[in-house]
Structures are given as structure tokens and as C-alpha cells.
């Protein structure tokens, strides 16, 4: 049996959709089952469990063979996921598919990659079969720009002319489903990217064509981006971590393109053009 955690998030919802499409049995863990049913529908196999309450994980993990480990981004992410790893060990789970970040390592130069690296290291040290998923920045993150694109035909980010091999969540979920349902993905780290590296200027041009309206990108300063995150209610430490990612992309870390989607899923990754066409309603 497969257990999904983080199933109500962007990647989790698409993973649920694809598992249902493949007619593969799975269970969804949630700390709030009523909310999960509202997001995912009432007819799935749900179990209550909370990363922050280890005692609840024993029941949630019972009878599970493969665990999809995906925890919400928070200052407690490491302790929460390590709680899950310990519970998985006690429950006899054999394979953990871990949603992580490109370049994760305990000694990585950015906070988020260090957090994920510590968790990956613990999973490997505990002797699990593992698959580490390292997706690049999601195309779906562009939805946060939708209010600005709708109103003024402009969006802002602190990336300048940097290029990032943006990936569609559809492809991230497809690799996740393959790792959860097929043999041969053990002890693998998959860096999941789109088909090319896009600048945000490229994305503005694509959106302009698809939406039949003028869309432009304007680069913002790091300080302005950080202030916007904090003003929106994000904890300073988490805002710091996200700004580190922007700097990582400015330094070119997100530009390399891989063939993971082709190799694992058996088809090319989706383009930003396809994402834009599928999300016209979000931007108009």
C-alpha cells in the first residue's frame, strides 16, 4: 500500500489525480480529514496523522510499503519529516519517495537545501530504499503573479535575466507516481526540469502570445522581494530562505536541463507554452 503525505498541496493534488487515473490503490494521510475531503473529494482512503504528533503516525503508517514524504515548507520541516522517518522505520516501511530540492546536502550553501539534505541523509542512513525528487521551480508558481498580470499586465521578481528550467507540476507528479508504483527507482535522485531554461522575460513573451495581451516582466531588488514576503505575513526566516533560492537562480544554478522526465515517464516534459494555455483563466 502507498501512503501520500502533503496530498492537498499543488504537487500532492496532481499526484492523487494521476494515481486515480492509473487505478493504483493508495491512502492519504491528513491531520484534518474534513479539509482534505473538501480539497480532494470524499471517496478516497483517508487516515488521520500529524507530523508534529508522532504518536498519530504509528496508526497512519501501519500496513504501508511505500511512503510519499512531502511536508509543508515551514521552520519545523526538518523535525516533522524526521518524525516521519522514525515512524516509518518502526512501521517497517520499505521505500520512501522524498520530495526534496535541487542540490540538497547537509553542507549545502542555502538553508532549504541543507534542511532537505539532512532528511535525505537520515533516510539513507536508516537503510530505506529511497528515491529523492529534486524538482526545479514550478511553472505553477506563476499563479502568484496572476493578480498583477490581470490588473496591469506586469509581474515582478528578483531574477533579472537569469534562466530557470521551470517544470510543470504535472511532470513532477508523473515522476512521483512512477517511483511509487514501479520497480527500478530505488537509490535514485531525480533532478526534474522542464524542456528548456526560461528567463522571466521569455515567460512574459509567451504569456503575451497565449493571452493575446501585453504582459511584461520587471526585475525587482532582493530587498523589495524580501519585504513583500514579510509584509504578506511570512516569517522572516522563511523569507530569508526563499530569497536564498532567488540568489541561487541568479547564479545560474537552476538553468541546467535534464532528461529525467523523458527517461522516467517516457515522454518529453511539458513546456511553459502548454502551461500557459492550460491556465488562461488564471491570468485573464
Coordinates of C-alpha atoms in Angstrom, one line a residue:
X1 CA 0.0 0.0 0.0
X2 CA 1.1 3.5 -0.8
X3 CA 0.7 6.4 1.6
X4 CA 0.6 10.0 0.4
X5 CA 1.5 12.9 2.7
X6 CA 1.1 16.5 1.7
X7 CA -1.7 15.4 -0.7
X8 CA -3.7 18.6 -0.5
X9 CA -0.8 20.8 -1.9
X10 CA -0.1 21.6 -5.5
X11 CA 2.0 18.5 -6.2
X12 CA 0.0 16.3 -4.0
X13 CA -3.3 17.0 -5.7
X14 CA -1.8 16.2 -9.1
X15 CA -0.2 13.0 -7.7
X16 CA -3.7 12.0 -6.4
X17 CA -5.2 12.6 -9.8
X18 CA -2.6 10.5 -11.6
X19 CA -2.8 7.6 -9.2
X20 CA -6.6 7.6 -9.6
X21 CA -6.1 7.6 -13.3
X22 CA -3.8 4.6 -13.1
X23 CA -6.2 2.8 -10.7
X24 CA -3.5 2.3 -8.2
X25 CA -4.6 1.7 -4.5
X26 CA -3.3 4.4 -2.1
X27 CA -4.1 6.1 1.2
X28 CA -4.0 9.8 2.1
X29 CA -2.7 11.0 5.5
X30 CA -4.0 14.3 6.8
X31 CA -4.2 16.0 10.1
X32 CA -7.5 17.4 9.1
X33 CA -9.5 14.8 7.1
X34 CA -12.6 17.1 6.7
X35 CA -10.4 19.7 5.0
X36 CA -8.7 17.0 2.9
X37 CA -12.0 15.7 1.7
X38 CA -13.1 19.2 0.8
X39 CA -10.0 19.5 -1.4
X40 CA -9.6 16.0 -2.8
X41 CA -13.1 14.6 -2.6
X42 CA -14.9 12.3 -0.1
X43 CA -14.2 9.0 -1.7
X44 CA -10.5 8.4 -1.0
X45 CA -9.0 6.2 1.6
X46 CA -8.1 8.7 4.4
X47 CA -6.2 8.2 7.6
X48 CA -5.5 10.8 10.3
X49 CA -1.9 11.7 11.1
X50 CA 0.2 14.7 12.0
X51 CA 3.9 15.1 11.5
X52 CA 4.0 17.2 14.7
X53 CA 2.4 14.4 16.8
X54 CA 4.5 11.2 16.4
X55 CA 2.0 9.0 18.2
X56 CA -0.5 9.5 15.4
X57 CA 2.0 8.3 12.8
X58 CA 2.0 4.7 14.1
X59 CA -1.6 4.1 13.0
X60 CA -1.2 6.1 9.8
X61 CA 1.9 4.2 8.7
X62 CA 0.5 0.7 9.6
X63 CA 0.5 -1.7 6.6
X64 CA 2.3 0.8 4.3
X65 CA 5.1 -0.3 2.0
X66 CA 5.9 2.9 0.1
X67 CA 5.7 6.4 1.6
X68 CA 5.5 9.6 -0.4
X69 CA 7.1 12.1 2.0
X70 CA 6.1 15.7 1.4
X71 CA 5.9 18.2 4.2
X72 CA 4.7 21.8 4.0
X73 CA 7.5 24.4 3.9
X74 CA 7.9 25.7 7.5
X75 CA 10.5 26.3 10.1
X76 CA 9.7 22.9 11.6
X77 CA 10.0 20.9 8.4
X78 CA 13.2 19.0 9.4
X79 CA 11.8 17.9 12.8
X80 CA 8.4 17.0 11.2
X81 CA 10.0 14.9 8.4
X82 CA 12.4 13.2 10.8
X83 CA 9.4 12.2 12.9
X84 CA 8.0 10.6 9.8
X85 CA 11.3 8.8 9.1
X86 CA 11.4 7.4 12.6
X87 CA 7.8 6.3 12.4
X88 CA 8.4 4.7 9.0
X89 CA 11.3 2.7 10.4
X90 CA 9.2 1.4 13.3
X91 CA 6.4 0.5 10.9
X92 CA 8.6 -1.5 8.6
X93 CA 8.1 0.8 5.5
X94 CA 10.5 -0.3 2.8
X95 CA 10.7 2.6 0.4
X96 CA 10.5 6.4 0.9
X97 CA 9.9 8.7 -2.1
X98 CA 11.1 12.1 -0.7
X99 CA 10.1 15.4 -2.2
X100 CA 13.3 17.5 -1.9
X101 CA 15.2 20.3 -3.6
X102 CA 17.9 20.5 -6.2
X103 CA 21.4 20.3 -4.8
X104 CA 20.3 19.1 -1.3
X105 CA 23.1 18.2 1.1
X106 CA 23.7 18.7 4.8
X107 CA 26.5 21.2 3.9
X108 CA 24.7 23.0 1.0
X109 CA 25.2 26.8 1.0
X110 CA 21.4 27.5 1.3
X111 CA 19.1 26.8 4.1
X112 CA 16.4 24.9 2.3
X113 CA 18.9 22.6 0.6
X114 CA 20.6 21.9 4.0
X115 CA 17.2 21.0 5.5
X116 CA 16.4 18.6 2.8
X117 CA 19.9 17.2 2.8
X118 CA 19.7 16.4 6.5
X119 CA 16.5 14.5 5.9
X120 CA 17.8 12.6 2.9
X121 CA 20.9 11.6 4.8
X122 CA 18.8 10.2 7.7
X123 CA 16.6 8.2 5.3
X124 CA 19.7 6.7 3.6
X125 CA 21.4 6.0 6.9
X126 CA 18.3 4.2 8.3
X127 CA 18.5 1.7 5.4
X128 CA 15.4 2.6 3.4
X129 CA 15.1 2.1 -0.3
X130 CA 14.8 5.8 -1.3
X131 CA 14.0 8.0 -4.3
X132 CA 14.9 11.7 -3.9
X133 CA 12.9 14.0 -6.1
X134 CA 14.7 17.3 -6.9
X135 CA 12.2 19.4 -8.9
X136 CA 13.2 22.8 -10.3
X137 CA 11.0 25.8 -9.8
X138 CA 7.3 25.1 -10.6
X139 CA 5.6 26.7 -13.5
X140 CA 2.5 26.8 -11.2
X141 CA 4.3 29.4 -9.0
X142 CA 3.4 31.9 -11.8
X143 CA -0.1 31.8 -10.5
X144 CA 1.0 34.1 -7.7
X145 CA 1.6 36.8 -10.3
X146 CA -2.0 36.4 -11.7
X147 CA -3.5 39.4 -9.9
X148 CA -0.7 41.7 -11.3
X149 CA -1.0 40.3 -14.8
X150 CA -4.8 40.6 -14.7
X151 CA -4.7 44.2 -13.5
X152 CA -1.7 45.8 -15.1
X153 CA -0.1 43.2 -17.4
X154 CA 3.1 43.1 -15.4
X155 CA 4.8 40.9 -12.9
X156 CA 7.9 41.3 -10.7
X157 CA 10.6 39.1 -9.3
X158 CA 14.2 39.4 -8.3
X159 CA 15.7 37.3 -11.1
X160 CA 16.8 39.8 -13.8
X161 CA 17.8 37.9 -17.0
X162 CA 18.5 34.6 -15.2
X163 CA 17.3 31.4 -16.8
X164 CA 15.5 28.6 -14.9
X165 CA 14.5 25.2 -16.3
X166 CA 10.9 25.6 -15.0
X167 CA 9.0 22.4 -14.6
X168 CA 5.2 21.7 -14.7
X169 CA 3.8 20.0 -11.6
X170 CA 2.2 17.5 -13.9
X171 CA 5.7 16.2 -14.7
X172 CA 6.8 16.2 -11.1
X173 CA 3.8 14.2 -10.1
X174 CA 4.4 11.8 -13.0
X175 CA 7.9 11.1 -11.8
X176 CA 6.5 10.7 -8.2
X177 CA 3.9 8.2 -9.4
X178 CA 6.5 6.2 -11.3
X179 CA 8.7 6.0 -8.3
X180 CA 5.8 4.9 -6.1
X181 CA 4.4 2.3 -8.4
X182 CA 7.3 0.8 -10.4
X183 CA 10.5 -1.1 -9.6
X184 CA 13.9 0.3 -10.5
X185 CA 13.7 3.7 -8.9
X186 CA 15.4 2.7 -5.7
X187 CA 18.6 4.6 -4.6
X188 CA 17.9 7.2 -7.3
X189 CA 18.0 11.0 -7.1
X190 CA 15.9 12.6 -9.9
X191 CA 16.6 16.2 -10.8
X192 CA 13.3 17.1 -12.6
X193 CA 13.3 20.0 -15.1
X194 CA 11.2 21.3 -17.9
X195 CA 12.3 21.1 -21.6
X196 CA 14.4 24.4 -21.6
X197 CA 15.7 27.1 -19.4
X198 CA 13.4 30.2 -19.5
X199 CA 14.1 33.7 -18.5
X200 CA 11.1 35.5 -16.9
X201 CA 11.3 37.8 -20.0
X202 CA 10.7 34.7 -22.1
X203 CA 7.7 33.8 -20.0
X204 CA 6.3 37.3 -20.4
X205 CA 6.5 36.9 -24.2
X206 CA 4.8 33.5 -24.1
X207 CA 2.0 34.8 -21.8
X208 CA 1.6 37.8 -24.2
X209 CA 1.0 35.5 -27.1
X210 CA -1.2 33.0 -25.3
X211 CA -3.3 35.6 -23.5
X212 CA -3.5 38.0 -26.6
X213 CA -2.5 40.9 -24.4
X214 CA 0.7 42.7 -23.5
X215 CA 2.5 41.1 -20.5
X216 CA 5.9 42.3 -19.3
X217 CA 8.3 41.3 -16.6
X218 CA 10.1 43.8 -14.4
X219 CA 13.0 42.8 -12.2
X220 CA 12.8 43.8 -8.6
X221 CA 15.5 44.1 -6.0
X222 CA 16.2 41.4 -3.5
X223 CA 15.3 43.7 -0.6
X224 CA 12.0 44.6 -2.2
X225 CA 11.2 40.9 -2.7
X226 CA 12.1 40.1 0.9
X227 CA 10.0 43.0 2.2
X228 CA 7.0 41.9 0.1
X229 CA 7.2 38.3 1.6
X230 CA 7.4 39.6 5.2
X231 CA 4.7 42.2 4.6
X232 CA 2.5 39.3 3.3
X233 CA 2.9 37.6 6.7
X234 CA 5.7 35.2 6.1
X235 CA 8.2 34.6 8.9
X236 CA 11.5 36.3 8.4
X237 CA 13.5 33.1 8.5
X238 CA 11.3 31.6 5.7
X239 CA 11.5 34.8 3.7
X240 CA 15.3 34.6 4.1
X241 CA 15.3 31.0 2.7
X242 CA 13.2 31.9 -0.3
X243 CA 15.5 34.9 -1.1
X244 CA 18.4 32.5 -1.0
X245 CA 16.7 30.5 -3.7
X246 CA 16.3 33.6 -5.9
X247 CA 20.1 34.2 -5.5
X248 CA 20.8 30.6 -6.4
X249 CA 18.8 31.1 -9.6
X250 CA 20.6 34.4 -10.4
X251 CA 23.9 32.5 -10.0
X252 CA 22.7 30.1 -12.7
X253 CA 22.0 27.1 -10.5
X254 CA 18.5 26.5 -12.0
X255 CA 19.5 26.7 -15.7
X256 CA 20.7 23.1 -16.5
X257 CA 18.1 20.9 -18.3
X258 CA 17.9 17.2 -17.6
X259 CA 16.3 14.2 -19.4
X260 CA 14.6 12.8 -16.2
X261 CA 11.0 13.2 -17.4
X262 CA 11.9 11.5 -20.8
X263 CA 13.7 8.6 -19.1
X264 CA 11.3 8.0 -16.2
X265 CA 7.9 8.9 -17.7
X266 CA 8.6 8.1 -21.3
X267 CA 7.6 11.4 -22.8
X268 CA 9.0 14.9 -23.1
X269 CA 8.4 17.4 -20.2
X270 CA 5.7 20.0 -20.7
X271 CA 6.6 23.4 -22.0
X272 CA 5.7 26.8 -20.5
X273 CA 3.6 27.4 -23.5
X274 CA 1.4 24.3 -22.6
X275 CA 1.2 25.5 -19.0
X276 CA 0.1 29.0 -20.2
X277 CA -2.6 27.6 -22.5
X278 CA -3.9 25.4 -19.7
X279 CA -4.1 28.3 -17.3
X280 CA -5.5 31.1 -19.4
X281 CA -8.4 31.6 -17.0
X282 CA -5.9 32.2 -14.1
X283 CA -4.4 35.2 -15.9
X284 CA -7.4 36.9 -17.5

